[in-house]
């Protein structure tokens, strides 16, 4: 099961950190950009090679110290076919390095259309009797606005191809309150979604006791994280919001269970663009080392807060 | 403005029909599949050419009689890079034929990530000081679960690049009721979303009186269509559900305003795979003609029901 592999990696590496691969061209070191723009002109092909070089170096620097990476497909998709090609290459490379790869695609549609997304991203597509994998990541993020019709289409690949999904329950952005926090029958909308997710979670439990059906739970609202923890005890949380978005380790540890498991914490900009931090004096060509240092610091920050609460798995 | 071009096309063609381009490989005529599998083997490159040939023929047959097409990206995305390439080629060809192209992408994310989706699909992306268009369709569908943070990121391209979006308000699938129909403070969730959409609509009004910010409103629930019409008077509705999903013209006309405008009606399978209908005796190689016939019938069906209600613009 996806979740068993993920938890094993977490335990081996003693790290709950997910490195978000959200490449913003304007923040990628100039020397790396110039190398490819000089060779290939101002083309999307040059951009593909820049995104690949940049992502590969980040993965090379962090694969031994984090259990998973989360490429944000929007940042690749905006560069069209070439961007999608970079996304695929990055995902495959991360997989080769033994990392769990969570495609942050936030897809979701009605029945057969959701099935097409599942086929393309975590499953396979039938071509003349042969099954071909298109993007082939380990897990994806899924939007629940269309209800169970949408979610259930991912279950076949989760159960039979050993993949996973993280359903958006409560997102980390300010306007998430507009719909997600509305009250209905004494519950918040995100609590209703949490109950839906908990029900699907029970259908994909791994040997580790957790489920391959997870939830996205923003860490910018810590009391909600705690509440959602009780509503979805077996559900692994993918928690965005650490660092750049303002959530701190003391908030985030409330998303963990007493066993020190149950959550992985994503950070994107603060890791992959750590070299740009004015107070740290990195050179441009040290961007990989800077990312590794940031990922180690984040790991230690979270672990020390877990230790204080006695929520430690080692 | 996007909406002015769309309404002009609707009036010129006297058609409110949108042809949904949802290619399912198993339903594409065998002779067309075999041509490319024989040349290129069981490869995704062969699939790209099959999707392109099939989509091009459909467009050639319908471009004179419908205002818009709606390619469903999931059915291309499942074939990876090659599938996305077919999607791009189909979108560009439809645009060359003067059709409005609505990319059914149902994307949506937090701030800068939504902006990346907007850049990639309706706007452009900055590459070394030059703006490059990746997928470049006229309008996209957007998922509102993350709130206004998400929607607002599409507004710049809507207002400045003259593009459009259709926000999911009430979808046509059975389990849409799970979240969308929940009550909060005396309103349904989809009504709350409708109010959000109406507010954005006012910021992108065209000369025709309608807005380039539209709404997806499933036709499988006609009384809701009527209610949503009053909540969003200036908002164009993209209405799925006709035909295969069970909605009839008499239901659908309730989504129109008295001026005979305000809605475009999508049909996918019933048009593009009309040649498979047992009772119509089409040959496989007549799939394009069958699609044209189905699109004309659908146009006439809707128009005659509009005429009965006195909701006619000509």
XYZ file of C-alpha atoms in Angstrom:
628
model
C 0.000 0.000 0.000
C 1.071 3.556 -0.693
C 0.647 4.537 2.937
C 2.848 1.676 4.220
C 5.704 2.732 1.948
C 5.278 6.352 3.033
C 5.250 5.555 6.764
C 8.293 3.305 6.358
C 10.172 6.172 4.693
C 9.086 8.571 7.443
C 10.380 6.213 10.124
C 13.646 5.420 8.354
C 14.437 9.063 7.689
C 12.948 10.343 10.966
C 11.405 13.111 8.930
C 7.843 14.283 8.316
C 8.941 16.843 5.761
C 7.579 16.984 2.215
C 9.497 19.177 -0.193
C 7.089 21.074 -2.413
C 8.477 21.422 -5.916
C 6.853 24.693 -7.050
C 9.415 26.117 -9.454
C 9.021 29.820 -10.183
C 11.267 30.666 -13.077
C 12.064 34.123 -11.729
C 13.484 32.608 -8.523
C 15.661 29.962 -10.194
C 19.360 30.960 -10.198
C 20.311 33.117 -13.185
C 23.357 31.064 -14.150
C 21.128 28.033 -14.611
C 18.591 29.973 -16.669
C 21.259 31.561 -18.851
C 22.862 28.222 -19.614
C 19.694 26.991 -21.313
C 18.388 30.245 -22.779
C 21.750 30.737 -24.484
C 21.635 27.230 -25.939
C 17.972 27.096 -26.912
C 16.745 30.671 -27.105
C 13.707 32.066 -25.329
C 11.772 28.841 -25.815
C 9.629 26.568 -23.719
C 12.151 23.808 -24.482
C 14.775 25.873 -22.666
C 12.327 26.296 -19.772
C 11.810 22.524 -19.652
C 15.546 21.976 -19.265
C 15.810 24.684 -16.603
C 12.947 23.170 -14.581
C 14.523 19.733 -14.953
C 18.031 20.811 -13.924
C 16.704 22.777 -10.982
C 14.358 20.043 -9.771
C 16.973 17.293 -10.191
C 19.499 19.149 -8.026
C 16.877 19.711 -5.307
C 15.969 16.008 -5.353
C 19.651 14.985 -5.274
C 20.106 17.115 -2.168
C 17.016 16.038 -0.231
C 16.184 12.450 -1.183
C 18.089 10.962 1.733
C 16.479 13.196 4.345
C 12.793 13.477 3.390
C 10.152 10.827 2.708
C 8.346 12.585 -0.112
C 8.233 15.394 -2.636
C 5.141 17.191 -3.888
C 5.467 18.682 -7.360
C 2.815 21.366 -7.923
C 1.675 20.659 -11.478
C 0.358 24.206 -12.090
C 3.902 25.563 -12.132
C 4.813 23.101 -14.876
C 1.507 23.227 -16.734
C 1.847 26.971 -17.288
C 4.729 26.139 -19.641
C 2.549 23.911 -21.788
C 3.652 20.598 -23.253
C 7.290 21.247 -22.390
C 6.345 22.115 -18.824
C 4.341 18.903 -18.510
C 7.313 16.999 -19.850
C 9.497 18.546 -17.133
C 6.864 17.531 -14.566
C 6.955 13.943 -15.756
C 10.741 13.772 -15.779
C 10.937 15.257 -12.270
C 8.325 12.822 -10.942
C 10.113 9.817 -12.460
C 13.485 10.899 -11.123
C 12.107 11.357 -7.614
C 10.545 7.912 -7.807
C 13.871 6.403 -8.882
C 15.421 7.942 -5.782
C 12.884 6.062 -3.655
C 10.835 9.088 -2.727
C 7.058 9.040 -2.508
C 5.825 11.410 -5.179
C 2.619 13.312 -4.452
C 1.329 15.075 -7.560
C -0.388 18.240 -6.366
C -2.958 18.301 -9.148
C -6.191 19.153 -7.255
C -8.256 17.484 -9.980
C -11.845 16.372 -9.608
C -14.759 15.922 -11.991
C -17.802 13.738 -12.540
C -17.554 9.942 -12.807
C -15.828 8.854 -15.992
C -13.919 12.120 -16.238
C -12.464 11.663 -12.761
C -11.569 8.133 -13.790
C -9.590 9.580 -16.711
C -7.656 11.772 -14.264
C -7.019 8.766 -12.058
C -5.833 6.744 -15.045
C -3.521 9.493 -16.159
C -1.946 10.364 -12.835
C -1.937 7.323 -10.559
C -3.196 4.502 -12.765
C -2.825 3.542 -16.370
C -4.709 3.957 -19.614
C -5.730 1.192 -21.964
C -4.171 1.464 -25.426
C -4.937 -1.437 -27.774
C -5.120 -3.915 -24.918
C -1.961 -2.669 -23.228
C -1.916 -0.492 -20.145
C 0.286 2.607 -20.435
C 1.183 4.877 -17.522
C 1.101 8.564 -18.332
C 2.312 10.564 -15.320
C 2.538 7.688 -12.840
C 2.955 9.375 -9.467
C 2.326 7.656 -6.112
C -0.510 9.862 -4.922
C -2.471 12.937 -5.978
C -4.476 15.698 -4.355
C -8.208 15.698 -5.188
C -10.916 18.387 -4.925
C -14.151 17.170 -3.250
C -16.644 19.815 -4.501
C -18.341 17.290 -6.812
C -18.866 14.731 -4.037
C -18.312 10.991 -3.780
C -18.874 10.357 -7.522
C -15.555 12.029 -8.001
C -13.612 10.488 -5.128
C -14.690 6.915 -5.771
C -13.136 6.956 -9.245
C -9.696 7.142 -7.666
C -10.339 4.185 -5.344
C -9.660 1.447 -7.893
C -6.118 2.689 -8.488
C -5.636 3.256 -4.757
C -6.703 -0.270 -3.872
C -5.388 -2.203 -6.864
C -2.381 -0.218 -8.044
C -1.338 0.658 -4.461
C -1.597 4.380 -4.955
C -2.927 7.166 -2.718
C -4.865 10.420 -2.666
C -5.152 13.415 -0.368
C -8.575 15.041 -0.508
C -8.815 18.793 0.084
C -10.591 19.165 3.414
C -9.432 22.517 4.791
C -7.025 24.561 2.726
C -4.462 27.013 4.061
C -5.497 30.145 2.147
C -7.409 33.077 3.727
C -10.562 32.773 1.603
C -10.897 29.057 2.318
C -13.353 30.188 5.019
C -15.870 31.357 2.382
C -17.172 27.875 1.682
C -15.203 25.484 3.856
C -16.090 27.146 7.162
C -19.806 27.620 6.532
C -22.045 25.890 9.050
C -24.562 23.280 8.071
C -26.583 21.333 10.617
C -24.181 22.212 13.429
C -21.082 21.236 11.420
C -18.633 23.101 9.259
C -18.500 22.165 5.586
C -14.900 20.985 6.036
C -16.122 18.654 8.795
C -18.676 17.182 6.398
C -15.860 16.616 3.904
C -13.758 15.123 6.709
C -16.502 12.577 7.382
C -16.630 11.688 3.679
C -12.864 11.242 3.666
C -12.903 9.174 6.860
C -15.411 6.802 5.235
C -13.188 6.322 2.156
C -10.137 5.997 4.399
C -11.592 2.877 5.979
C -11.573 1.225 2.571
C -7.843 1.613 2.047
C -6.173 0.840 5.383
C -2.556 -0.237 5.287
C -0.671 -2.560 7.645
C 0.660 0.526 9.428
C -2.884 1.335 10.604
C -3.219 4.416 8.428
C -5.025 4.812 5.130
C -3.907 5.500 1.586
C -6.812 7.962 1.440
C -5.471 11.085 3.109
C -6.587 14.661 3.630
C -5.148 18.095 2.934
C -5.440 20.075 6.160
C -3.982 23.575 6.224
C -1.817 24.341 9.215
C -2.738 27.991 9.324
C -5.717 27.076 11.535
C -4.215 24.861 14.292
C -7.355 24.332 16.396
C -9.070 23.006 13.286
C -6.210 20.597 12.707
C -6.776 19.142 16.157
C -10.514 18.837 15.613
C -10.016 17.179 12.217
C -7.525 14.770 13.759
C -10.338 13.351 15.924
C -12.757 13.169 12.971
C -10.249 11.306 10.788
C -8.056 9.240 13.122
C -6.780 6.824 10.438
C -6.316 9.447 7.739
C -2.868 10.761 6.935
C -2.772 14.565 6.752
C -0.846 16.442 4.113
C -0.299 19.779 5.802
C 0.630 22.876 3.782
C 1.297 26.267 5.323
C 4.584 25.795 7.234
C 7.041 28.621 6.719
C 6.117 31.016 3.920
C 2.408 30.803 4.716
C 2.956 31.493 8.401
C 2.295 28.267 10.310
C 4.786 27.290 13.007
C 5.908 23.901 14.314
C 3.944 24.373 17.558
C 0.766 24.722 15.492
C 1.553 21.874 13.180
C 2.243 19.212 15.796
C -1.449 19.340 16.689
C -2.101 17.504 13.429
C -0.141 14.460 14.643
C -1.455 11.503 16.592
C 0.016 10.325 19.890
C 2.122 7.778 18.002
C 4.027 10.616 16.345
C 2.536 9.744 12.981
C -0.446 10.865 10.941
C 0.885 13.962 9.215
C 3.402 15.057 6.629
C 4.259 18.721 6.447
C 4.908 20.476 3.180
C 7.163 23.415 2.576
C 7.901 24.706 -0.899
C 9.473 28.150 -1.306
C 11.252 28.121 2.062
C 13.146 25.008 1.021
C 13.691 25.143 -2.709
C 14.447 28.861 -2.765
C 16.219 28.959 0.619
C 19.325 30.280 -1.172
C 17.528 33.624 -1.704
C 17.215 34.324 2.032
C 19.135 37.516 2.665
C 20.266 36.559 6.195
C 21.884 33.272 5.131
C 24.475 34.458 2.608
C 24.295 31.582 0.132
C 25.830 31.878 -3.288
C 23.524 31.218 -6.235
C 25.274 27.982 -7.104
C 24.651 26.692 -3.571
C 20.881 26.566 -4.033
C 20.817 22.786 -3.586
C 22.856 22.863 -0.394
C 20.667 25.679 0.905
C 17.573 23.552 0.224
C 19.096 20.585 2.059
C 19.957 22.748 5.057
C 16.437 24.191 5.151
C 14.869 20.717 4.952
C 17.067 19.478 7.807
C 16.202 22.502 9.949
C 12.519 22.015 9.302
C 12.780 18.316 10.172
C 14.524 19.136 13.453
C 12.095 21.946 14.266
C 9.082 19.655 13.889
C 10.745 16.715 15.623
C 11.745 18.764 18.642
C 8.188 20.006 19.051
C 6.874 16.458 18.710
C 9.381 15.332 21.339
C 8.173 18.008 23.760
C 4.669 16.605 23.456
C 5.875 13.025 23.791
C 4.606 12.382 20.243
C 7.640 10.604 18.916
C 7.845 7.376 16.977
C 11.476 6.513 17.695
C -14.684 40.717 -24.381
C -14.974 36.930 -24.486
C -18.701 37.074 -23.789
C -19.404 39.525 -26.616
C -17.694 37.239 -29.129
C -19.607 34.249 -27.771
C -23.004 35.969 -27.895
C -22.313 37.212 -31.412
C -21.558 33.640 -32.524
C -24.715 32.387 -30.809
C -26.822 34.958 -32.631
C -25.181 34.433 -36.012
C -25.507 30.661 -35.829
C -28.847 30.682 -34.013
C -27.442 27.954 -31.829
C -26.876 27.587 -28.101
C -25.115 24.246 -28.523
C -21.629 23.537 -27.230
C -19.992 20.388 -28.545
C -18.128 18.644 -25.756
C -14.937 17.050 -27.061
C -14.525 14.120 -24.662
C -12.764 11.534 -26.803
C -12.965 7.992 -25.479
C -10.541 5.881 -27.465
C -12.770 2.807 -27.316
C -15.595 4.710 -29.036
C -13.519 6.196 -31.850
C -14.061 4.356 -35.157
C -11.793 1.328 -35.563
C -10.594 2.256 -39.062
C -9.215 5.513 -37.697
C -7.503 3.792 -34.781
C -5.999 1.085 -36.958
C -4.559 3.602 -39.407
C -2.373 5.094 -36.689
C -1.652 2.010 -34.596
C -0.385 0.269 -37.739
C 1.884 3.191 -38.572
C 3.160 3.984 -35.089
C 2.554 0.886 -32.975
C 0.740 0.794 -29.655
C 2.167 4.146 -28.625
C 0.878 7.351 -27.119
C 2.089 9.100 -30.273
C -0.396 6.995 -32.236
C -3.094 7.964 -29.733
C -2.234 11.650 -30.198
C -2.774 11.329 -33.944
C -6.034 9.417 -33.453
C -7.369 12.078 -31.059
C -6.300 14.791 -33.481
C -7.853 13.193 -36.578
C -11.073 12.452 -34.741
C -11.364 15.910 -33.159
C -10.495 17.698 -36.408
C -13.248 15.907 -38.319
C -15.801 16.743 -35.611
C -14.765 20.410 -35.710
C -14.881 20.478 -39.520
C -18.440 19.190 -39.364
C -19.789 21.460 -36.626
C -17.912 24.765 -36.760
C -20.513 26.433 -38.952
C -23.466 25.442 -36.787
C -22.322 25.826 -33.170
C -20.790 28.787 -31.317
C -18.359 26.849 -29.141
C -16.606 23.595 -28.343
C -15.584 22.364 -24.902
C -12.633 19.984 -24.905
C -12.521 18.002 -21.647
C -8.835 18.014 -20.774
C -9.003 14.867 -18.603
C -9.594 12.697 -21.665
C -6.405 14.066 -23.234
C -4.376 14.286 -20.034
C -4.800 10.570 -19.408
C -2.554 10.008 -22.439
C 0.253 12.076 -20.925
C 2.392 14.509 -22.887
C 1.105 13.225 -26.212
C -2.483 13.585 -25.021
C -1.831 17.159 -23.914
C -0.302 17.848 -27.294
C -3.492 16.577 -28.971
C -5.504 18.844 -26.645
C -3.472 21.859 -27.681
C -3.726 21.070 -31.369
C -7.505 20.566 -31.138
C -7.962 23.828 -29.231
C -5.900 25.781 -31.755
C -7.722 24.288 -34.711
C -11.115 25.117 -33.215
C -9.938 28.675 -32.603
C -8.800 28.985 -36.232
C -12.288 27.964 -37.269
C -13.676 30.895 -35.301
C -15.160 28.810 -32.499
C -15.061 29.861 -28.861
C -12.964 27.254 -27.093
C -13.877 26.460 -23.494
C -11.207 24.330 -21.850
C -12.991 22.113 -19.339
C -10.115 21.961 -16.888
C -11.878 22.456 -13.515
C -8.682 23.800 -11.996
C -8.468 25.832 -8.824
C -5.817 26.361 -6.164
C -4.487 29.005 -3.789
C -3.333 32.428 -5.033
C -0.116 32.172 -7.014
C -0.850 28.595 -8.021
C -4.212 29.568 -9.498
C -2.410 32.376 -11.284
C -0.118 29.778 -12.859
C -3.185 27.886 -14.124
C -4.630 31.107 -15.500
C -1.332 31.933 -17.210
C -1.123 28.487 -18.742
C -4.667 28.150 -19.985
C -6.127 31.588 -20.749
C -3.191 33.955 -20.292
C 0.498 33.825 -20.960
C 3.681 33.059 -19.084
C 6.727 35.286 -18.855
C 9.871 33.748 -20.347
C 12.908 36.034 -20.409
C 10.788 39.147 -20.827
C 8.579 37.636 -23.511
C 5.062 36.378 -22.947
C 4.404 32.872 -24.268
C 0.958 31.298 -24.505
C 0.825 27.655 -23.479
C -2.678 26.284 -24.074
C -4.386 29.564 -25.002
C -8.087 28.752 -24.929
C -10.843 31.389 -24.702
C -12.314 30.331 -21.381
C -11.899 27.677 -18.713
C -13.974 26.015 -16.019
C -12.864 26.722 -12.435
C -13.562 24.950 -9.123
C -14.615 27.320 -6.287
C -13.876 25.144 -3.215
C -10.872 27.313 -2.277
C -12.864 30.559 -2.376
C -12.230 33.975 -3.903
C -8.407 33.730 -3.564
C -8.648 31.215 -6.348
C -11.200 32.932 -8.579
C -9.607 36.361 -8.467
C -6.399 35.046 -10.013
C -8.247 34.424 -13.271
C -9.720 37.958 -13.380
C -6.632 39.676 -14.779
C -6.641 37.495 -17.883
C -10.420 37.810 -18.148
C -10.311 41.598 -18.015
C -7.052 42.304 -19.842
C -6.659 39.394 -22.243
C -10.420 39.251 -22.971
C -10.843 35.700 -21.752
C -13.576 34.024 -19.724
C -14.277 31.463 -17.001
C -17.202 29.343 -15.920
C -17.201 28.642 -12.178
C -18.677 25.346 -10.972
C -21.842 26.303 -9.109
C -24.088 23.256 -9.341
C -22.783 20.200 -11.160
C -24.895 17.633 -12.984
C -23.746 14.467 -11.192
C -25.837 12.623 -8.565
C -23.453 13.130 -5.627
C -23.204 16.862 -6.260
C -25.870 17.111 -3.546
C -23.427 15.955 -0.862
C -21.787 19.350 -0.513
C -23.442 21.664 -3.005
C -26.974 21.197 -1.661
C -26.181 21.502 2.043
C -28.004 24.330 3.784
C -26.201 27.127 5.525
C -28.015 30.120 7.010
C -31.131 29.445 4.950
C -29.218 29.045 1.678
C -27.792 26.139 -0.234
C -24.038 26.025 -0.654
C -24.460 26.344 -4.431
C -26.446 29.536 -3.820
C -23.564 30.927 -1.776
C -21.253 30.117 -4.680
C -23.768 31.723 -7.058
C -23.562 34.941 -5.053
C -19.755 34.840 -5.214
C -19.937 34.328 -8.969
C -22.511 37.105 -9.422
C -20.160 39.509 -7.645
C -17.253 38.611 -9.948
C -19.582 38.744 -12.959
C -20.218 42.424 -12.334
C -16.513 43.072 -12.829
C -16.414 41.664 -16.341
C -19.572 42.836 -18.100
C -19.502 42.945 -21.878
C -21.369 45.224 -24.251
C -23.973 42.491 -24.724
C -25.014 42.895 -21.084
C -23.642 39.542 -19.987
C -20.417 38.770 -18.189
C -17.242 36.921 -19.155
C -17.477 35.320 -15.700
C -19.971 32.498 -16.146
C -21.265 29.568 -14.144
C -21.546 25.825 -14.646
C -25.135 24.893 -13.791
C -26.169 21.287 -14.292
C -29.444 20.813 -16.141
C -30.370 17.657 -14.307
C -32.025 19.822 -11.641
C -34.256 22.258 -13.626
C -35.915 24.058 -10.712
C -32.447 24.903 -9.418
C -31.521 26.300 -12.835
C -34.439 28.698 -12.616
C -33.541 29.776 -9.084
C -29.891 30.301 -10.043
C -30.982 32.341 -13.047
C -32.498 34.919 -10.674
C -29.413 34.919 -8.425
C -27.041 35.475 -11.368
C -28.974 37.477 -14.000
C -25.888 38.710 -15.880
C -23.980 35.444 -15.703
C -23.808 33.148 -18.705
C -24.553 29.538 -17.799
C -22.641 26.619 -19.208
C -25.134 23.807 -18.837
C -24.030 20.167 -18.971
C -26.403 17.247 -18.695
C -28.382 17.361 -21.962
C -28.786 13.965 -23.611
C -26.596 11.255 -22.140
C -27.007 12.590 -18.596
C -30.794 12.758 -18.900
C -31.789 16.427 -19.084
C -34.355 17.416 -21.719
C -34.879 20.642 -23.649
C -37.956 21.531 -21.576
C -35.798 21.457 -18.437
C -32.945 23.316 -19.988
C -34.862 26.313 -21.298
C -35.459 27.327 -17.704
C -31.790 28.356 -17.591
C -32.376 31.026 -20.270
C -33.407 34.627 -19.716
C -36.410 36.207 -21.405
C -34.128 37.584 -24.119
C -33.396 34.036 -25.252
C -29.817 34.332 -24.096
C -27.904 33.499 -20.931
C -27.090 29.828 -21.444
C -25.071 27.523 -23.633
C -25.879 23.842 -23.517
C -23.200 21.184 -23.727
C -23.535 17.739 -25.163
C -20.551 15.446 -25.589
C -21.142 11.744 -26.203
C -24.533 12.196 -27.883
C -22.926 14.364 -30.543
C -19.383 13.129 -31.076
C -20.313 9.452 -30.845
C -23.744 9.818 -32.486
C -22.600 7.351 -35.167
C -22.755 4.528 -32.587
C -26.515 4.940 -32.039
C -28.076 1.642 -33.034
C -31.328 3.180 -34.315
C -29.643 5.574 -36.752
C -27.694 3.164 -39.003
C -24.600 5.255 -39.585
C -21.495 3.706 -41.061
C -18.285 4.131 -39.034
C -16.792 6.498 -41.593
C -19.832 8.769 -41.264
C -19.057 9.690 -37.660
C -18.538 13.355 -38.580
C -21.800 13.610 -40.477
C -23.582 11.850 -37.624
C -22.151 14.430 -35.211
C -23.310 17.292 -37.422
C -26.794 15.843 -37.644
C -26.964 15.396 -33.871
C -25.773 18.973 -33.253
C -28.422 20.332 -35.654
C -31.158 18.275 -34.025
C -30.114 19.477 -30.595
C -30.075 23.089 -31.790
C -33.577 22.746 -33.215
C -34.857 20.939 -30.138
C -33.678 23.723 -27.825
C -34.767 26.517 -30.169
C -38.275 25.147 -30.568
C -38.673 24.950 -26.801
C -37.364 28.501 -26.448
C -39.818 29.614 -29.115
C -42.708 28.041 -27.221
C -41.780 30.147 -24.201
C -41.313 33.265 -26.284
C -37.644 33.258 -25.282
C -36.187 33.815 -28.719
C -33.540 36.317 -29.750
C -34.301 36.403 -33.479
